Amino acid sequence: MDIINRRRFIQVGSLASAAMLMPKFLKALERGELVPPGNKVLVIVQLSGGNDGLNTIIPYRNDIYYRSRPALGIKRTDALSLNDDLGIHPALKGFKALYDDGSLGILNNVGYPNPDRSHFRSMDIWHSGSQANELWSDGWIGRYLDAQCKGCDKPTQALEIDDTLSLALKGEYSKGLALTDPNRLLGTSNNPFFKDLLKQRPQEMDDHHNVDYLYKTMGETISSAAYISQQFKVYQSKEAYPNTDLGKNMRTIANLIMSDINTKVYYVSHGSFDTHVNQQAQQERLFQQLSDAMTVFTQDLKKNNRFQDVVVMTFSEFGRRVSQNASGGTDHGTANNMFLIGGGLQRKGVLNDGPDLMNLQDGDLKYKIDFKSVYATLLNKWLGADDAGILKAKYSHLDFV
């Protein structure tokens, strides 16, 4: 073999070896992807305040529904038809489109035994995954972090797009991180005051575990801020997200999902859906914002080949009572519906029976599915975690993923 051919042979061999060692994100870029397939993500959308599920998924063939809500009932001609018995609120056109293309699952009658009608207590139950008679100080996602993220180099596996961190993301040893703008978080973390304070951390902390924890949290936040800001620059969406709080927050989530960040869970809130008075206008406005933001978000994921690896779950702390009140609204109720959105759903559409209005408990819907079964399914089948250990009990798995 002459020298020239030998050099070419060596070059080809080197390129082949380099291709085998090429970082996974570069291989993904070759396929037009920013992140390799299989990097599963869960996005949780909290509908704060107790969304009225009966006017979300509407039993438009049920006379009891219209007798109970003579002024509030959504007309059958206005509801967007899902099947012969159920329709969806007319402001949720984007969700109807997802339903039509096989990307939406709907669970009805979701709740828990002995329901609590207090916003704060019921939200704590949903956040922690506890029974109604148990008081837990950690959240179900926080315990997922405790189980999965011991020794993780960056505590950014769960991010809440908000100014404060919900109980759901607080574990005993690990916690999610709350932020609204990655660049603003970086700017705050670079404040000399915090860096100087971190340098003053005592070497011996024998009797100051709480102080040590605060120093540890501050140090992790500072290091995470730089990492998040760096990853945030990888992808900046060109989609026209709505200029609403939810639209901006979903854009932030999309930008991070399309980067190679290690975040597995994103959490965002929308509302308030506490519609004791003038429900129609308030719910319609919030649904329009939800529909518009989710429409652009899912389009963004699809264009970047990430829709198959993302599941969006919506929940609210409780539904509303079946009968309308005297103020053009509804009061606190019990069981409710949940939306599941994603390209990787195994079952789609209406996943179980609609509300049973002939079999109420004190004027409220009876739950048929424990919300902790939804959590167990997502933890085990989607995130690959030990759901029984995280939820402190074994719950049945559903078949939507």
Short mmCIF file of C-alpha atoms in Angstrom, two decimals:
data_model
loop_
_atom_site.label_atom_id
_atom_site.label_comp_id
_atom_site.label_asym_id
_atom_site.label_seq_id
_atom_site.Cartn_x
_atom_site.Cartn_y
_atom_site.Cartn_z
CA MET A 1 0.00 0.00 0.00
CA ASP A 2 1.52 3.37 -1.00
CA ILE A 3 1.84 6.23 1.47
CA ILE A 4 -1.13 8.23 0.09
CA ASN A 5 -3.53 5.27 0.27
CA ARG A 6 -2.24 4.37 3.69
CA ARG A 7 -3.00 7.90 4.95
CA ARG A 8 -6.50 7.72 3.46
CA PHE A 9 -7.04 4.36 5.13
CA ILE A 10 -5.93 5.79 8.47
CA GLN A 11 -8.22 8.84 8.00
CA VAL A 12 -11.23 6.65 7.21
CA GLY A 13 -10.48 4.44 10.22
CA SER A 14 -10.17 7.48 12.46
CA LEU A 15 -13.47 8.89 11.24
CA ALA A 16 -15.19 5.57 11.84
CA SER A 17 -13.80 5.42 15.37
CA ALA A 18 -14.82 9.02 16.01
CA ALA A 19 -18.34 8.28 14.80
CA MET A 20 -18.62 5.45 17.30
CA LEU A 21 -17.47 7.74 20.09
CA MET A 22 -19.50 10.72 18.93
CA PRO A 23 -21.59 12.19 21.77
CA LYS A 24 -25.20 11.15 21.61
CA PHE A 25 -26.46 14.68 21.10
CA LEU A 26 -24.37 15.04 17.93
CA LYS A 27 -25.84 11.84 16.55
CA ALA A 28 -29.27 13.21 17.37
CA LEU A 29 -28.45 16.41 15.49
CA GLU A 30 -27.64 14.34 12.42
CA ARG A 31 -31.26 13.16 12.48
CA GLY A 32 -32.58 16.69 12.94
CA GLU A 33 -33.08 16.19 16.68
CA LEU A 34 -31.69 18.21 19.56
CA VAL A 35 -32.16 15.43 22.12
CA PRO A 36 -31.87 11.67 21.55
CA PRO A 37 -35.13 9.69 21.48
CA GLY A 38 -36.12 7.93 24.68
CA ASN A 39 -35.35 10.77 27.08
CA LYS A 40 -38.74 10.64 28.86
CA VAL A 41 -40.21 13.81 30.35
CA LEU A 42 -43.31 14.45 32.48
CA VAL A 43 -44.97 17.89 32.42
CA ILE A 44 -47.51 18.53 35.19
CA VAL A 45 -50.06 21.33 34.75
CA GLN A 46 -51.87 22.21 37.96
CA LEU A 47 -55.30 23.79 37.43
CA SER A 48 -55.36 25.69 40.71
CA GLY A 49 -58.54 26.48 42.57
CA GLY A 50 -60.72 23.48 41.79
CA ASN A 51 -61.66 23.34 38.12
CA ASP A 52 -65.28 22.43 37.32
CA GLY A 53 -64.94 19.06 35.63
CA LEU A 54 -68.61 18.80 34.68
CA ASN A 55 -68.30 21.85 32.45
CA THR A 56 -64.96 20.57 31.13
CA ILE A 57 -66.08 17.15 29.95
CA ILE A 58 -69.79 17.67 29.48
CA PRO A 59 -72.42 14.89 29.79
CA TYR A 60 -74.59 16.59 27.18
CA ARG A 61 -77.14 13.78 26.85
CA ASN A 62 -77.89 13.73 30.58
CA ASP A 63 -81.02 15.58 31.69
CA ILE A 64 -79.83 15.61 35.31
CA TYR A 65 -76.87 17.77 34.25
CA TYR A 66 -79.15 20.41 32.73
CA ARG A 67 -81.67 20.29 35.60
CA SER A 68 -78.83 20.79 38.07
CA ARG A 69 -77.37 23.65 36.03
CA PRO A 70 -80.20 25.54 34.34
CA ALA A 71 -78.00 28.63 33.78
CA LEU A 72 -74.51 27.10 33.79
CA GLY A 73 -74.98 23.98 31.69
CA ILE A 74 -73.06 24.06 28.39
CA LYS A 75 -75.52 23.60 25.53
CA ARG A 76 -75.11 20.45 23.53
CA THR A 77 -74.86 22.51 20.35
CA ASP A 78 -71.94 24.48 21.84
CA ALA A 79 -69.96 21.57 23.28
CA LEU A 80 -67.34 19.99 21.03
CA SER A 81 -68.44 16.40 20.57
CA LEU A 82 -66.16 13.57 21.77
CA ASN A 83 -68.65 10.70 21.52
CA ASP A 84 -72.38 10.13 21.75
CA ASP A 85 -72.50 10.99 25.47
CA LEU A 86 -69.70 13.45 26.17
CA GLY A 87 -68.39 16.72 24.77
CA ILE A 88 -65.58 19.09 25.68
CA HIS A 89 -65.84 22.79 26.62
CA PRO A 90 -66.01 24.97 23.47
CA ALA A 91 -62.99 27.03 24.57
CA LEU A 92 -60.79 23.90 24.51
CA LYS A 93 -60.56 23.67 20.72
CA GLY A 94 -56.87 22.80 20.91
CA PHE A 95 -57.65 19.84 23.17
CA LYS A 96 -60.35 18.68 20.77
CA ALA A 97 -57.76 18.74 17.97
CA LEU A 98 -55.41 16.64 20.11
CA TYR A 99 -58.28 14.24 20.78
CA ASP A 100 -58.96 13.96 17.06
CA ASP A 101 -55.33 13.18 16.19
CA GLY A 102 -54.99 10.55 18.93
CA SER A 103 -52.80 12.54 21.30
CA LEU A 104 -55.26 13.08 24.18
CA GLY A 105 -56.50 10.80 26.94
CA ILE A 106 -59.30 11.73 29.34
CA LEU A 107 -59.80 10.15 32.75
CA ASN A 108 -63.13 10.79 34.47
CA ASN A 109 -64.15 10.48 38.13
CA VAL A 110 -60.62 10.80 39.54
CA GLY A 111 -60.32 11.53 43.26
CA TYR A 112 -59.56 9.83 46.56
CA PRO A 113 -61.41 8.32 49.56
CA ASN A 114 -62.90 10.67 52.17
CA PRO A 115 -62.38 13.81 50.06
CA ASP A 116 -61.57 17.15 51.67
CA ARG A 117 -63.16 20.31 50.26
CA SER A 118 -60.53 22.70 51.60
CA HIS A 119 -58.25 24.11 48.88
CA PHE A 120 -55.19 23.88 51.08
CA ARG A 121 -55.77 20.44 52.56
CA SER A 122 -56.92 18.82 49.33
CA MET A 123 -53.97 20.29 47.44
CA ASP A 124 -51.63 18.93 50.11
CA ILE A 125 -53.15 15.47 49.60
CA TRP A 126 -52.62 15.66 45.83
CA HIS A 127 -49.11 17.09 46.26
CA SER A 128 -47.97 14.54 48.81
CA GLY A 129 -49.86 11.48 47.58
CA SER A 130 -51.09 10.79 51.11
CA GLN A 131 -54.39 9.43 52.34
CA ALA A 132 -56.92 12.00 53.55
CA ASN A 133 -56.17 11.17 57.20
CA GLU A 134 -52.37 11.44 56.82
CA LEU A 135 -50.17 14.52 57.06
CA TRP A 136 -46.96 14.20 55.04
CA SER A 137 -44.28 16.85 54.78
CA ASP A 138 -42.82 15.66 51.47
CA GLY A 139 -44.24 15.47 47.96
CA TRP A 140 -44.57 12.61 45.47
CA ILE A 141 -42.13 14.17 42.99
CA GLY A 142 -39.81 15.07 45.87
CA ARG A 143 -39.71 11.43 46.93
CA TYR A 144 -39.04 10.47 43.31
CA LEU A 145 -36.02 12.79 43.47
CA ASP A 146 -34.93 11.21 46.77
CA ALA A 147 -35.06 7.77 45.16
CA GLN A 148 -33.57 8.60 41.77
CA CYS A 149 -31.18 11.46 42.36
CA LYS A 150 -28.90 10.50 45.22
CA GLY A 151 -25.43 11.48 44.10
CA CYS A 152 -26.68 13.39 41.06
CA ASP A 153 -24.17 16.06 40.12
CA LYS A 154 -26.83 18.72 39.47
CA PRO A 155 -30.13 18.99 41.40
CA THR A 156 -32.13 19.99 38.33
CA GLN A 157 -34.12 16.80 37.72
CA ALA A 158 -37.39 18.60 38.56
CA LEU A 159 -38.12 22.25 37.77
CA GLU A 160 -41.15 24.31 38.70
CA ILE A 161 -41.80 27.36 36.56
CA ASP A 162 -42.86 29.63 39.39
CA ASP A 163 -41.45 31.87 42.09
CA THR A 164 -42.09 29.37 44.87
CA LEU A 165 -41.66 25.60 45.11
CA SER A 166 -44.76 23.46 45.64
CA LEU A 167 -44.91 20.69 48.21
CA ALA A 168 -45.12 18.18 45.36
CA LEU A 169 -41.45 18.81 44.50
CA LYS A 170 -40.09 18.73 48.05
CA GLY A 171 -38.38 15.54 49.20
CA GLU A 172 -36.68 14.69 52.45
CA TYR A 173 -33.20 14.87 50.91
CA SER A 174 -33.74 16.37 47.47
CA LYS A 175 -35.91 19.14 46.14
CA GLY A 176 -36.86 20.56 42.79
CA LEU A 177 -35.92 24.08 41.81
CA ALA A 178 -38.38 26.94 41.25
CA LEU A 179 -37.65 29.60 38.63
CA THR A 180 -39.53 31.76 36.17
CA ASP A 181 -36.62 32.90 33.98
CA PRO A 182 -33.33 30.96 33.74
CA ASN A 183 -31.38 34.12 32.90
CA ARG A 184 -32.83 36.01 35.84
CA LEU A 185 -32.01 33.09 38.12
CA LEU A 186 -28.40 33.21 36.88
CA GLY A 187 -28.20 36.94 37.48
CA THR A 188 -29.48 36.55 41.02
CA SER A 189 -27.13 33.67 41.77
CA ASN A 190 -24.17 35.77 40.61
CA ASN A 191 -24.91 38.41 43.22
CA PRO A 192 -21.68 38.87 45.22
CA PHE A 193 -23.66 38.73 48.47
CA PHE A 194 -24.59 35.06 47.97
CA LYS A 195 -21.10 34.07 46.85
CA ASP A 196 -19.53 35.80 49.84
CA LEU A 197 -22.05 34.17 52.14
CA LEU A 198 -21.24 30.75 50.69
CA LYS A 199 -17.53 31.32 51.37
CA GLN A 200 -18.36 31.88 55.04
CA ARG A 201 -19.78 28.37 55.45
CA PRO A 202 -18.37 26.93 58.69
CA GLN A 203 -16.26 23.80 58.39
CA GLU A 204 -17.79 22.14 61.46
CA MET A 205 -21.59 21.91 61.46
CA ASP A 206 -22.17 19.25 64.16
CA ASP A 207 -25.10 20.95 65.87
CA HIS A 208 -26.31 23.08 63.00
CA HIS A 209 -27.95 20.68 60.58
CA ASN A 210 -30.52 23.26 59.46
CA VAL A 211 -27.81 25.81 58.75
CA ASP A 212 -25.80 23.20 56.86
CA TYR A 213 -28.90 22.35 54.80
CA LEU A 214 -29.39 26.03 53.89
CA TYR A 215 -25.76 26.35 52.79
CA LYS A 216 -26.06 23.13 50.78
CA THR A 217 -29.25 24.36 49.09
CA MET A 218 -27.71 27.72 48.30
CA GLY A 219 -24.62 26.11 46.79
CA GLU A 220 -26.67 23.74 44.67
CA THR A 221 -28.88 26.59 43.45
CA ILE A 222 -25.90 28.68 42.40
CA SER A 223 -24.31 25.79 40.48
CA SER A 224 -27.66 24.81 38.95
CA ALA A 225 -28.39 28.36 37.78
CA ALA A 226 -25.36 28.38 35.50
CA TYR A 227 -26.17 24.92 34.13
CA ILE A 228 -29.83 25.78 33.43
CA SER A 229 -28.93 29.08 31.81
CA GLN A 230 -26.36 27.35 29.59
CA GLN A 231 -28.84 24.67 28.50
CA PHE A 232 -31.54 27.29 27.98
CA LYS A 233 -29.44 28.79 25.18
CA VAL A 234 -29.33 25.52 23.22
CA TYR A 235 -32.80 25.97 21.77
CA GLN A 236 -34.95 29.08 21.51
CA SER A 237 -38.37 28.36 20.07
CA LYS A 238 -39.49 30.20 16.96
CA GLU A 239 -43.13 29.28 17.62
CA ALA A 240 -45.59 32.08 18.41
CA TYR A 241 -46.48 31.29 22.02
CA PRO A 242 -49.35 33.32 23.55
CA ASN A 243 -48.33 36.40 25.51
CA THR A 244 -49.90 35.03 28.70
CA ASP A 245 -48.25 33.77 31.87
CA LEU A 246 -48.99 30.19 30.88
CA GLY A 247 -47.84 30.78 27.30
CA LYS A 248 -44.53 32.19 28.49
CA ASN A 249 -44.06 29.36 30.99
CA MET A 250 -44.77 26.67 28.40
CA ARG A 251 -42.26 28.32 26.07
CA THR A 252 -39.62 28.13 28.82
CA ILE A 253 -40.42 24.45 29.35
CA ALA A 254 -40.23 23.75 25.61
CA ASN A 255 -36.85 25.46 25.31
CA LEU A 256 -35.47 23.30 28.12
CA ILE A 257 -37.05 20.06 26.86
CA MET A 258 -35.38 20.61 23.50
CA SER A 259 -31.97 20.97 25.16
CA ASP A 260 -29.93 18.10 26.59
CA ILE A 261 -30.74 19.11 30.16
CA ASN A 262 -31.20 16.35 32.75
CA THR A 263 -34.65 17.49 33.87
CA LYS A 264 -37.28 14.73 33.97
CA VAL A 265 -40.23 16.61 35.50
CA TYR A 266 -41.57 20.11 34.82
CA TYR A 267 -44.32 21.65 36.93
CA VAL A 268 -46.47 24.67 36.16
CA SER A 269 -49.70 26.14 37.57
CA HIS A 270 -52.64 27.84 35.87
CA GLY A 271 -55.65 29.53 37.42
CA SER A 272 -57.46 30.31 39.71
CA PHE A 273 -60.45 28.11 38.83
CA ASP A 274 -62.25 28.89 42.11
CA THR A 275 -65.48 29.79 40.34
CA HIS A 276 -68.03 30.47 43.08
CA VAL A 277 -69.24 33.53 41.15
CA ASN A 278 -69.53 34.27 37.41
CA GLN A 279 -68.10 30.91 36.45
CA GLN A 280 -68.81 30.97 32.73
CA ALA A 281 -66.61 33.95 31.88
CA GLN A 282 -63.76 32.99 34.20
CA GLN A 283 -63.54 29.36 33.15
CA GLU A 284 -63.85 30.22 29.47
CA ARG A 285 -61.00 32.74 29.71
CA LEU A 286 -58.72 30.30 31.55
CA PHE A 287 -59.57 27.47 29.17
CA GLN A 288 -58.80 29.66 26.18
CA GLN A 289 -55.38 30.45 27.64
CA LEU A 290 -54.79 26.75 28.42
CA SER A 291 -55.86 25.64 24.95
CA ASP A 292 -53.79 28.25 23.13
CA ALA A 293 -50.63 27.57 25.13
CA MET A 294 -50.91 23.78 24.85
CA THR A 295 -51.59 23.95 21.11
CA VAL A 296 -48.33 25.80 20.42
CA PHE A 297 -46.41 23.69 22.95
CA THR A 298 -47.42 20.40 21.33
CA GLN A 299 -46.69 21.78 17.85
CA ASP A 300 -43.22 22.75 19.06
CA LEU A 301 -42.59 19.27 20.44
CA LYS A 302 -43.80 17.60 17.26
CA LYS A 303 -41.60 19.73 14.99
CA ASN A 304 -38.56 18.82 17.07
CA ASN A 305 -39.32 15.08 17.34
CA ARG A 306 -39.90 15.23 21.10
CA PHE A 307 -43.65 14.65 21.30
CA GLN A 308 -43.25 10.87 21.60
CA ASP A 309 -41.15 11.28 24.75
CA VAL A 310 -43.28 13.82 26.63
CA VAL A 311 -46.46 13.25 28.63
CA VAL A 312 -48.47 16.21 29.92
CA MET A 313 -50.74 15.54 32.90
CA THR A 314 -53.31 18.06 34.17
CA PHE A 315 -55.01 17.92 37.56
CA SER A 316 -57.00 20.08 39.96
CA GLU A 317 -57.35 19.65 43.72
CA PHE A 318 -61.08 18.86 43.40
CA GLY A 319 -64.04 19.36 41.10
CA ARG A 320 -67.17 21.39 41.80
CA ARG A 321 -70.60 20.40 43.12
CA VAL A 322 -73.07 19.05 40.60
CA SER A 323 -75.66 21.77 41.21
CA GLN A 324 -74.96 25.41 40.45
CA ASN A 325 -75.19 27.93 43.29
CA ALA A 326 -77.20 31.16 43.48
CA SER A 327 -74.28 33.33 42.36
CA GLY A 328 -73.79 31.99 38.85
CA GLY A 329 -71.07 29.60 39.94
CA THR A 330 -70.36 26.29 41.64
CA ASP A 331 -69.00 25.41 45.06
CA HIS A 332 -66.27 22.98 46.11
CA GLY A 333 -66.90 19.37 45.12
CA THR A 334 -64.98 16.13 44.89
CA ALA A 335 -64.11 13.87 41.92
CA ASN A 336 -62.86 15.40 38.69
CA ASN A 337 -61.34 14.66 35.29
CA MET A 338 -57.69 14.67 34.21
CA PHE A 339 -56.12 15.22 30.79
CA LEU A 340 -53.16 13.21 29.50
CA ILE A 341 -51.38 14.49 26.39
CA GLY A 342 -48.52 12.93 24.44
CA GLY A 343 -47.37 11.05 21.38
CA GLY A 344 -46.46 8.01 23.46
CA LEU A 345 -49.89 7.27 24.94
CA GLN A 346 -50.89 3.64 24.51
CA ARG A 347 -54.59 4.37 24.94
CA LYS A 348 -56.26 7.59 23.86
CA GLY A 349 -59.65 9.23 23.89
CA VAL A 350 -62.17 8.86 26.70
CA LEU A 351 -60.55 6.19 28.88
CA ASN A 352 -63.44 5.37 31.23
CA ASP A 353 -67.10 6.08 31.88
CA GLY A 354 -68.29 9.64 32.30
CA PRO A 355 -69.77 11.04 35.54
CA ASP A 356 -72.57 9.06 37.19
CA LEU A 357 -75.11 11.76 38.06
CA MET A 358 -77.66 9.25 39.38
CA ASN A 359 -75.38 7.98 42.13
CA LEU A 360 -74.10 10.99 44.05
CA GLN A 361 -72.72 11.34 47.57
CA ASP A 362 -74.15 14.39 49.35
CA GLY A 363 -74.59 16.13 46.00
CA ASP A 364 -71.08 15.32 44.79
CA LEU A 365 -69.59 12.90 42.29
CA LYS A 366 -68.14 9.67 43.64
CA TYR A 367 -64.57 8.93 42.66
CA LYS A 368 -63.90 5.78 40.63
CA ILE A 369 -60.12 6.12 40.07
CA ASP A 370 -57.69 6.97 42.87
CA PHE A 371 -55.35 9.69 41.61
CA LYS A 372 -52.46 7.78 43.15
CA SER A 373 -52.97 5.08 40.51
CA VAL A 374 -52.28 7.76 37.90
CA TYR A 375 -49.11 8.73 39.78
CA ALA A 376 -48.06 5.07 40.11
CA THR A 377 -48.54 4.52 36.38
CA LEU A 378 -46.46 7.54 35.40
CA LEU A 379 -43.72 6.80 37.93
CA ASN A 380 -43.39 3.16 36.93
CA LYS A 381 -44.23 3.01 33.25
CA TRP A 382 -43.02 6.42 32.12
CA LEU A 383 -40.21 7.42 34.47
CA GLY A 384 -39.05 3.89 35.30
CA ALA A 385 -39.18 4.39 39.06
CA ASP A 386 -40.22 2.26 42.05
CA ASP A 387 -43.74 3.63 42.40
CA ALA A 388 -44.64 1.56 45.46
CA GLY A 389 -41.61 2.81 47.35
CA ILE A 390 -42.20 6.43 46.34
CA LEU A 391 -45.95 6.38 47.09
CA LYS A 392 -45.44 4.26 50.25
CA ALA A 393 -48.09 1.81 49.03
CA LYS A 394 -48.95 -0.31 46.01
CA TYR A 395 -51.56 1.13 43.65
CA SER A 396 -52.92 -0.44 40.50
CA HIS A 397 -51.37 0.63 37.21
CA LEU A 398 -53.51 2.02 34.40
CA ASP A 399 -52.91 1.30 30.72
CA PHE A 400 -52.67 4.74 29.14
CA VAL A 401 -48.86 4.41 28.84
#
